[in-house]
mmCIF file of C-alpha atoms in Angstrom:
data_model
loop_
_atom_site.group_PDB
_atom_site.id
_atom_site.type_symbol
_atom_site.label_atom_id
_atom_site.label_comp_id
_atom_site.label_asym_id
_atom_site.label_seq_id
_atom_site.Cartn_x
_atom_site.Cartn_y
_atom_site.Cartn_z
ATOM 1 C CA MET A 1 246.241 -125.386 22.801
ATOM 2 C CA ASP A 2 247.261 -121.469 23.689
ATOM 3 C CA TRP A 3 244.484 -120.148 25.527
ATOM 4 C CA ASN A 4 246.382 -117.041 26.334
ATOM 5 C CA ALA A 5 247.010 -116.359 22.444
ATOM 6 C CA ILE A 6 243.238 -116.921 21.810
ATOM 7 C CA LEU A 7 242.195 -114.380 24.462
ATOM 8 C CA ILE A 8 244.693 -111.899 23.545
ATOM 9 C CA THR A 9 243.431 -111.874 19.661
ATOM 10 C CA THR A 10 239.686 -112.008 21.080
ATOM 11 C CA VAL A 11 240.256 -109.242 23.135
ATOM 12 C CA LYS A 12 242.012 -107.145 20.367
ATOM 13 C CA ALA A 13 239.341 -108.013 17.961
ATOM 14 C CA SER A 14 236.739 -106.379 20.336
ATOM 15 C CA ILE A 15 237.983 -103.107 19.789
ATOM 16 C CA GLY A 16 240.052 -103.510 16.456
ATOM 17 C CA LEU A 17 239.643 -101.762 12.982
ATOM 18 C CA GLU A 18 236.888 -104.176 11.742
ATOM 19 C CA THR A 19 234.837 -103.589 14.665
ATOM 20 C CA VAL A 20 235.034 -99.974 14.135
ATOM 21 C CA VAL A 21 234.059 -100.167 10.590
ATOM 22 C CA TYR A 22 231.391 -102.590 10.784
ATOM 23 C CA ALA A 23 230.266 -100.400 13.836
ATOM 24 C CA LEU A 24 229.960 -97.205 11.821
ATOM 25 C CA ALA A 25 228.247 -98.897 8.716
ATOM 26 C CA ALA A 26 225.508 -100.671 11.053
ATOM 27 C CA ILE A 27 224.839 -97.507 12.867
ATOM 28 C CA GLY A 28 224.112 -96.114 9.368
ATOM 29 C CA VAL A 29 221.727 -99.248 8.426
ATOM 30 C CA ASN A 30 220.114 -98.778 12.291
ATOM 31 C CA ILE A 31 219.086 -95.202 11.122
ATOM 32 C CA GLN A 32 217.631 -96.311 8.120
ATOM 33 C CA PHE A 33 216.303 -99.806 9.048
ATOM 34 C CA GLY A 34 215.824 -99.685 12.682
ATOM 35 C CA TYR A 35 214.313 -96.144 12.875
ATOM 36 C CA ALA A 36 212.775 -95.178 9.354
ATOM 37 C CA GLY A 37 212.087 -98.618 8.056
ATOM 38 C CA LEU A 38 214.304 -98.583 4.914
ATOM 39 C CA LEU A 39 215.481 -101.836 3.289
ATOM 40 C CA ASN A 40 218.847 -100.297 2.115
ATOM 41 C CA PHE A 41 220.908 -103.393 1.223
ATOM 42 C CA GLY A 42 223.398 -101.422 -0.721
ATOM 43 C CA GLN A 43 225.240 -99.977 2.376
ATOM 44 C CA ALA A 44 228.422 -101.250 1.056
ATOM 45 C CA ALA A 45 228.010 -98.860 -1.935
ATOM 46 C CA PHE A 46 228.190 -96.150 0.437
ATOM 47 C CA LEU A 47 231.246 -96.890 1.937
ATOM 48 C CA GLY A 48 232.900 -97.666 -1.302
ATOM 49 C CA VAL A 49 232.211 -94.622 -3.045
ATOM 50 C CA ALA A 50 233.248 -92.571 -0.314
ATOM 51 C CA ALA A 51 236.446 -94.440 0.220
ATOM 52 C CA TYR A 52 237.146 -94.671 -3.527
ATOM 53 C CA GLY A 53 236.217 -90.601 -3.810
ATOM 54 C CA MET A 54 239.028 -90.268 -1.243
ATOM 55 C CA ALA A 55 241.681 -92.774 -2.873
ATOM 56 C CA VAL A 56 241.228 -91.230 -6.154
ATOM 57 C CA THR A 57 241.301 -87.843 -5.392
ATOM 58 C CA VAL A 58 244.583 -88.264 -3.677
ATOM 59 C CA ALA A 59 246.302 -91.158 -5.293
ATOM 60 C CA THR A 60 244.888 -90.640 -8.966
ATOM 61 C CA PHE A 61 244.601 -86.633 -9.383
ATOM 62 C CA HIS A 62 247.296 -85.946 -6.621
ATOM 63 C CA LEU A 63 244.662 -83.437 -4.686
ATOM 64 C CA PRO A 64 244.970 -82.766 -0.893
ATOM 65 C CA PHE A 65 243.719 -85.296 1.558
ATOM 66 C CA TRP A 66 240.812 -82.835 2.854
ATOM 67 C CA LEU A 67 239.337 -82.310 -0.337
ATOM 68 C CA GLY A 68 239.461 -86.373 -1.069
ATOM 69 C CA ILE A 69 236.987 -86.610 1.977
ATOM 70 C CA ALA A 70 235.073 -83.494 0.780
ATOM 71 C CA ILE A 71 234.551 -85.623 -2.454
ATOM 72 C CA GLY A 72 233.829 -88.640 -0.753
ATOM 73 C CA LEU A 73 231.248 -87.422 1.237
ATOM 74 C CA ALA A 74 229.551 -85.431 -1.650
ATOM 75 C CA ALA A 75 229.698 -88.694 -3.758
ATOM 76 C CA THR A 76 227.937 -90.287 -0.743
ATOM 77 C CA VAL A 77 225.133 -87.521 -0.819
ATOM 78 C CA VAL A 78 224.815 -87.790 -4.561
ATOM 79 C CA LEU A 79 224.345 -91.798 -4.534
ATOM 80 C CA ALA A 80 221.560 -91.301 -1.828
ATOM 81 C CA PHE A 81 219.667 -89.495 -3.928
ATOM 82 C CA LEU A 82 220.338 -91.319 -7.494
ATOM 83 C CA LEU A 83 219.085 -94.202 -5.329
ATOM 84 C CA GLY A 84 216.318 -92.623 -3.324
ATOM 85 C CA ILE A 85 214.648 -90.605 -5.771
ATOM 86 C CA PRO A 86 213.217 -93.150 -7.592
ATOM 87 C CA THR A 87 212.216 -95.599 -5.002
ATOM 88 C CA LEU A 88 211.145 -93.867 -1.808
ATOM 89 C CA ARG A 89 207.639 -93.063 -3.255
ATOM 90 C CA LEU A 90 207.252 -96.782 -3.957
ATOM 91 C CA ARG A 91 207.049 -99.483 -1.659
ATOM 92 C CA ALA A 92 209.743 -100.731 0.577
ATOM 93 C CA ASP A 93 210.726 -103.884 -1.734
ATOM 94 C CA TYR A 94 211.615 -101.388 -4.761
ATOM 95 C CA LEU A 95 214.477 -99.569 -2.618
ATOM 96 C CA ALA A 96 215.769 -102.880 -1.381
ATOM 97 C CA ILE A 97 216.243 -104.006 -5.188
ATOM 98 C CA VAL A 98 217.621 -101.189 -6.135
ATOM 99 C CA THR A 99 220.325 -100.629 -3.494
ATOM 100 C CA ILE A 100 221.459 -104.447 -3.724
ATOM 101 C CA ALA A 101 221.767 -104.222 -7.741
ATOM 102 C CA ALA A 102 223.428 -100.594 -7.099
ATOM 103 C CA ALA A 103 225.765 -101.940 -4.689
ATOM 104 C CA GLU A 104 227.114 -104.350 -7.414
ATOM 105 C CA ILE A 105 227.105 -102.210 -10.270
ATOM 106 C CA VAL A 106 229.378 -99.956 -8.087
ATOM 107 C CA ARG A 107 232.021 -102.814 -7.019
ATOM 108 C CA LEU A 108 231.821 -103.757 -10.721
ATOM 109 C CA VAL A 109 232.847 -100.173 -12.217
ATOM 110 C CA PHE A 110 235.662 -100.032 -9.581
ATOM 111 C CA ARG A 111 236.858 -103.598 -11.088
ATOM 112 C CA SER A 112 236.145 -102.446 -14.813
ATOM 113 C CA VAL A 113 239.346 -102.753 -17.030
ATOM 114 C CA GLU A 114 237.959 -99.519 -18.851
ATOM 115 C CA PHE A 115 238.050 -97.516 -15.805
ATOM 116 C CA SER A 116 241.487 -98.813 -14.583
ATOM 117 C CA SER A 117 243.587 -95.837 -14.997
ATOM 118 C CA VAL A 118 240.938 -94.152 -12.370
ATOM 119 C CA PHE A 119 240.164 -96.608 -10.176
ATOM 120 C CA GLY A 120 242.886 -99.178 -10.401
ATOM 121 C CA GLY A 121 240.942 -102.180 -11.378
ATOM 122 C CA SER A 122 240.773 -105.121 -9.170
ATOM 123 C CA ASP A 123 244.108 -104.045 -7.837
ATOM 124 C CA GLY A 124 242.669 -100.814 -6.329
ATOM 125 C CA ARG A 125 244.519 -97.696 -5.189
ATOM 126 C CA GLN A 126 247.440 -97.059 -3.025
ATOM 127 C CA ASN A 127 249.612 -94.342 -1.457
ATOM 128 C CA PHE A 128 246.433 -92.244 -0.162
ATOM 129 C CA SER A 129 247.048 -92.178 3.899
ATOM 130 C CA GLY A 130 250.240 -90.384 4.085
ATOM 131 C CA ASP A 131 248.614 -87.163 4.960
ATOM 132 C CA PHE A 132 246.315 -88.779 7.188
ATOM 133 C CA PHE A 133 249.133 -90.642 9.391
ATOM 134 C CA ALA A 134 251.351 -87.640 9.129
ATOM 135 C CA MET A 135 248.515 -85.940 11.577
ATOM 136 C CA ASN A 136 249.085 -88.715 14.021
ATOM 137 C CA PRO A 137 250.098 -87.312 17.447
ATOM 138 C CA TYR A 138 251.303 -90.511 18.718
ATOM 139 C CA SER A 139 255.249 -91.152 18.641
ATOM 140 C CA PRO A 140 256.689 -94.304 17.284
ATOM 141 C CA GLY A 141 256.085 -97.425 19.754
ATOM 142 C CA THR A 142 253.406 -99.693 21.251
ATOM 143 C CA TYR A 143 250.355 -98.352 23.250
ATOM 144 C CA GLY A 144 247.938 -100.522 25.363
ATOM 145 C CA ILE A 145 247.615 -102.448 28.641
ATOM 146 C CA GLY A 146 250.218 -105.368 28.583
ATOM 147 C CA PRO A 147 249.474 -107.651 25.872
ATOM 148 C CA ILE A 148 246.792 -105.896 24.493
ATOM 149 C CA SER A 149 248.506 -103.025 22.762
ATOM 150 C CA PHE A 150 248.789 -101.540 19.063
ATOM 151 C CA ASN A 151 251.419 -99.875 17.582
ATOM 152 C CA GLU A 152 251.265 -95.977 16.830
ATOM 153 C CA ARG A 153 249.455 -96.200 13.280
ATOM 154 C CA VAL A 154 246.870 -98.536 14.706
ATOM 155 C CA THR A 155 246.464 -96.639 17.851
ATOM 156 C CA TRP A 156 245.807 -93.330 15.983
ATOM 157 C CA ILE A 157 243.159 -94.689 13.438
ATOM 158 C CA LEU A 158 241.476 -96.622 16.366
ATOM 159 C CA THR A 159 241.453 -93.213 18.196
ATOM 160 C CA VAL A 160 239.564 -91.761 15.356
ATOM 161 C CA GLY A 161 237.425 -94.523 14.810
ATOM 162 C CA TRP A 162 235.945 -94.533 18.178
ATOM 163 C CA VAL A 163 235.836 -90.809 18.433
ATOM 164 C CA LEU A 164 233.546 -90.886 15.490
ATOM 165 C CA ILE A 165 231.512 -93.611 16.845
ATOM 166 C CA ALA A 166 230.940 -91.805 19.869
ATOM 167 C CA ILE A 167 229.960 -88.572 17.948
ATOM 168 C CA CYS A 168 227.465 -90.621 15.820
ATOM 169 C CA CYS A 169 225.859 -92.493 18.729
ATOM 170 C CA GLY A 170 225.364 -89.101 20.322
ATOM 171 C CA LEU A 171 224.025 -87.623 17.279
ATOM 172 C CA VAL A 172 221.658 -90.700 16.872
ATOM 173 C CA TYR A 173 220.611 -89.964 20.467
ATOM 174 C CA LEU A 174 219.435 -86.534 20.060
ATOM 175 C CA LEU A 175 218.215 -87.032 16.626
ATOM 176 C CA MET A 176 215.679 -89.636 17.828
ATOM 177 C CA LYS A 177 214.600 -88.005 20.979
ATOM 178 C CA SER A 178 213.623 -84.819 18.726
ATOM 179 C CA PRO A 179 210.380 -84.420 17.022
ATOM 180 C CA TRP A 180 212.359 -85.357 13.823
ATOM 181 C CA GLY A 181 213.347 -88.837 14.933
ATOM 182 C CA ARG A 182 209.520 -89.279 16.462
ATOM 183 C CA VAL A 183 208.311 -88.531 12.777
ATOM 184 C CA LEU A 184 210.799 -90.782 11.498
ATOM 185 C CA LYS A 185 209.586 -93.784 13.518
ATOM 186 C CA ALA A 186 206.088 -93.094 12.976
ATOM 187 C CA ILE A 187 206.584 -93.442 9.302
ATOM 188 C CA ARG A 188 208.230 -96.722 9.968
ATOM 189 C CA GLU A 189 205.147 -97.619 11.760
ATOM 190 C CA ASP A 190 202.342 -96.226 9.459
ATOM 191 C CA GLU A 191 203.650 -93.598 6.774
ATOM 192 C CA ASP A 192 200.025 -92.921 5.291
ATOM 193 C CA ALA A 193 198.954 -91.896 8.934
ATOM 194 C CA VAL A 194 201.972 -89.669 8.964
ATOM 195 C CA ARG A 195 200.880 -88.045 5.469
ATOM 196 C CA SER A 196 197.609 -87.452 6.498
ATOM 197 C CA LEU A 197 198.757 -85.013 9.060
ATOM 198 C CA GLY A 198 200.544 -83.245 6.356
ATOM 199 C CA LYS A 199 204.090 -84.378 6.963
ATOM 200 C CA ASN A 200 206.433 -84.939 3.875
ATOM 201 C CA VAL A 201 206.845 -88.584 4.032
ATOM 202 C CA PHE A 202 209.532 -88.549 1.305
ATOM 203 C CA SER A 203 211.661 -85.864 2.458
ATOM 204 C CA TYR A 204 211.808 -87.470 5.709
ATOM 205 C CA LYS A 205 212.799 -91.029 4.093
ATOM 206 C CA MET A 206 215.267 -89.104 1.809
ATOM 207 C CA GLN A 207 216.734 -87.561 4.834
ATOM 208 C CA ALA A 208 217.281 -90.671 6.481
ATOM 209 C CA LEU A 209 218.487 -92.301 3.507
ATOM 210 C CA VAL A 210 221.628 -89.692 3.333
ATOM 211 C CA LEU A 211 222.182 -89.584 6.773
ATOM 212 C CA GLY A 212 222.517 -93.522 7.345
ATOM 213 C CA GLY A 213 224.656 -93.190 4.087
ATOM 214 C CA LEU A 214 226.967 -90.375 5.527
ATOM 215 C CA VAL A 215 227.283 -92.304 8.818
ATOM 216 C CA GLY A 216 228.171 -95.425 6.747
ATOM 217 C CA CYS A 217 230.846 -93.789 5.074
ATOM 218 C CA LEU A 218 232.884 -92.801 7.575
ATOM 219 C CA GLY A 219 233.410 -96.577 7.968
ATOM 220 C CA GLY A 220 234.445 -96.377 4.383
ATOM 221 C CA PHE A 221 237.030 -93.603 4.970
ATOM 222 C CA LEU A 222 238.522 -95.832 7.974
ATOM 223 C CA PHE A 223 238.580 -99.041 6.095
ATOM 224 C CA ALA A 224 240.394 -97.662 3.316
ATOM 225 C CA LEU A 225 242.905 -95.521 5.699
ATOM 226 C CA GLY A 226 243.368 -98.647 7.982
ATOM 227 C CA GLN A 227 244.378 -100.693 5.238
ATOM 228 C CA ALA A 228 246.478 -98.222 3.314
ATOM 229 C CA SER A 229 244.743 -99.367 -0.012
ATOM 230 C CA VAL A 230 241.397 -99.612 -1.196
ATOM 231 C CA GLN A 231 240.045 -102.268 -3.367
ATOM 232 C CA PRO A 232 236.565 -103.092 -4.768
ATOM 233 C CA ASP A 233 235.981 -106.659 -3.314
ATOM 234 C CA LEU A 234 236.250 -104.842 0.143
ATOM 235 C CA PHE A 235 232.789 -103.611 -0.348
ATOM 236 C CA SER A 236 231.079 -106.747 -1.853
ATOM 237 C CA THR A 237 227.172 -107.781 -0.913
ATOM 238 C CA GLU A 238 228.194 -109.537 2.112
ATOM 239 C CA PHE A 239 229.456 -106.504 3.771
ATOM 240 C CA THR A 240 225.962 -105.245 3.701
ATOM 241 C CA PHE A 241 224.669 -108.260 5.068
ATOM 242 C CA TYR A 242 227.395 -108.469 7.909
ATOM 243 C CA ALA A 243 226.049 -104.893 8.831
ATOM 244 C CA TYR A 244 222.123 -106.307 8.966
ATOM 245 C CA THR A 245 223.703 -109.025 11.226
ATOM 246 C CA ILE A 246 224.997 -106.794 13.646
ATOM 247 C CA VAL A 247 222.003 -104.438 13.714
ATOM 248 C CA ILE A 248 219.566 -107.281 14.600
ATOM 249 C CA LEU A 249 222.223 -109.203 16.677
ATOM 250 C CA GLY A 250 222.304 -106.209 19.043
ATOM 251 C CA GLY A 251 218.616 -105.097 18.528
ATOM 252 C CA ALA A 252 217.241 -102.651 15.974
ATOM 253 C CA ALA A 253 216.073 -98.930 16.821
ATOM 254 C CA ARG A 254 218.302 -98.734 19.657
ATOM 255 C CA VAL A 255 221.476 -96.279 19.667
ATOM 256 C CA PHE A 256 224.393 -98.715 21.313
ATOM 257 C CA SER A 257 223.082 -101.738 19.619
ATOM 258 C CA PRO A 258 225.246 -101.605 16.445
ATOM 259 C CA VAL A 259 228.315 -100.706 18.410
ATOM 260 C CA VAL A 260 227.814 -103.797 21.014
ATOM 261 C CA GLY A 261 226.479 -105.883 18.238
ATOM 262 C CA ALA A 262 229.991 -105.239 16.032
ATOM 263 C CA ALA A 263 232.200 -106.249 18.827
ATOM 264 C CA ILE A 264 230.013 -109.637 19.750
ATOM 265 C CA PHE A 265 230.204 -110.158 16.176
ATOM 266 C CA TRP A 266 233.878 -109.702 15.670
ATOM 267 C CA VAL A 267 234.572 -111.497 18.752
ATOM 268 C CA LEU A 268 232.658 -114.445 17.758
ATOM 269 C CA LEU A 269 234.052 -114.855 14.772
ATOM 270 C CA VAL A 270 237.783 -114.597 16.023
ATOM 271 C CA PHE A 271 237.262 -116.727 19.005
ATOM 272 C CA VAL A 272 235.743 -119.485 17.023
ATOM 273 C CA GLY A 273 238.205 -119.247 14.178
ATOM 274 C CA ASN A 274 240.980 -119.123 16.282
ATOM 275 C CA THR A 275 239.852 -122.165 18.925
ATOM 276 C CA LEU A 276 238.998 -124.301 15.818
ATOM 277 C CA SER A 277 242.770 -123.347 14.464
ATOM 278 C CA GLU A 278 244.521 -124.381 17.493
ATOM 279 C CA ALA A 279 242.489 -127.171 18.007
ATOM 280 C CA VAL A 280 243.051 -128.593 14.744
ATOM 281 C CA SER A 281 247.168 -127.985 15.103
ATOM 282 C CA ALA A 282 247.162 -130.006 18.171
ATOM 283 C CA GLY A 283 245.166 -132.732 16.891
ATOM 284 C CA MET A 284 241.767 -132.691 18.579
ATOM 285 C CA LEU A 285 239.673 -132.303 15.868
ATOM 286 C CA PRO A 286 238.828 -135.499 13.278
ATOM 287 C CA SER A 287 240.850 -135.075 10.129
ATOM 288 C CA LEU A 288 237.600 -133.739 8.275
ATOM 289 C CA PHE A 289 238.631 -130.550 9.961
ATOM 290 C CA THR A 290 241.861 -129.026 8.250
ATOM 291 C CA VAL A 291 243.338 -125.420 8.438
ATOM 292 C CA ASN A 292 241.960 -124.693 4.798
ATOM 293 C CA ASN A 293 238.564 -125.171 5.835
ATOM 294 C CA ILE A 294 238.590 -123.549 9.407
ATOM 295 C CA GLY A 295 237.574 -120.327 7.674
ATOM 296 C CA ALA A 296 234.309 -122.004 6.367
ATOM 297 C CA VAL A 297 233.331 -123.835 9.579
ATOM 298 C CA ARG A 298 233.836 -120.761 11.901
ATOM 299 C CA PHE A 299 231.121 -118.854 9.576
ATOM 300 C CA MET A 300 228.850 -121.900 9.890
ATOM 301 C CA LEU A 301 229.014 -121.857 13.594
ATOM 302 C CA VAL A 302 228.506 -118.345 14.110
ATOM 303 C CA GLY A 303 225.612 -118.407 11.855
ATOM 304 C CA LEU A 304 224.098 -121.360 13.619
ATOM 305 C CA GLY A 305 224.512 -119.121 16.935
ATOM 306 C CA LEU A 306 222.597 -116.307 15.113
ATOM 307 C CA MET A 307 219.804 -118.574 13.698
ATOM 308 C CA LEU A 308 219.332 -119.698 17.353
ATOM 309 C CA LEU A 309 219.246 -116.079 18.576
ATOM 310 C CA LEU A 310 216.718 -114.926 16.240
ATOM 311 C CA ILE A 311 214.584 -118.165 16.772
ATOM 312 C CA PHE A 312 214.534 -117.299 20.729
ATOM 313 C CA ARG A 313 215.270 -113.582 21.008
ATOM 314 C CA PRO A 314 214.511 -112.279 17.467
ATOM 315 C CA GLN A 315 214.591 -108.723 18.850
ATOM 316 C CA GLY A 316 218.185 -109.048 19.456
ATOM 317 C CA ILE A 317 220.287 -108.601 22.975
ATOM 318 C CA PHE A 318 218.927 -105.123 23.543
ATOM 319 C CA GLY A 319 215.901 -104.956 21.076
ATOM 320 C CA ASP A 320 212.436 -104.967 21.162
ATOM 321 C CA LYS A 321 210.111 -106.873 19.131
ATOM 322 C CA ARG A 322 207.780 -104.082 17.926
ATOM 323 C CA GLU A 323 210.874 -102.345 16.308
ATOM 324 C CA ILE A 324 211.611 -105.060 14.275
ATOM 325 C CA ALA A 325 207.699 -105.520 13.274
ATOM 326 C CA LEU A 326 208.407 -103.783 9.814
ATOM 327 C CA ASP A 327 205.687 -102.904 7.612
ATOM 328 C CA ALA A 328 207.329 -103.209 4.189
ATOM 329 C CA ARG A 329 204.409 -101.918 1.830
#
């Protein structure tokens, strides 16, 4: 078995594009679920409308890149209001039901043949990332330390991604130390008590939903730009569940937990997958294991590990049990 190759790909995964994208999505979920107690199961939809807002603006209507970014952000805010206005005055499970349905509706609209002239159907959209990579300050070549290196395009998008993560973590830290953050956590614990003090609970919940969606949509932009294409199936329901897994793995309502959780999640997936593949190639596993089913087996093993973590440490690695005692009334 080539342990050197396994180690290199695993270390790369810890700082790679998937880790960046899921970390941003999980930071958004952490604001909504960890701090405000909102069950938004449609985080994939926020990333999807942002990515498609940018891609369609540039690739379909041939408008400037930065206008596409603005339209993607505006689409995210509009989606948050559409989901939040009818549900945030009701019990928490109404928001969960509506958001999980909305995420699937958004994905199906993007796949629709009827709107293929705009969204590109199942093939999605390409040719919209040229202006972003034209701003790349790195000259052609590889950057990194030894074998842990990336070409100039990947280095550029990882630089932007990790800067955005740092800014978002700093913003979350400052907000949660402010009176606004304390009200948000109080709403999570007992919104009736907060309402009795004269606070507008609906407004605070809406602000948390919008803010979490905006942070998550940054991941949507990077996901599309990093792959130089956007496709509807990138934003399926499992994307949201991975983001929740990352938040719970790291620990809810902790500033850096989504980032650490995303790195651990992808390191586990890549390490287990590569180790199994090498073991199959070396003939070290029974014939039951083949190259074709390794992908499913690695998810089973990682899922088993996460189940054990939740059994023996339900608050996650850095979390507190009181932070996940959600009162979903």
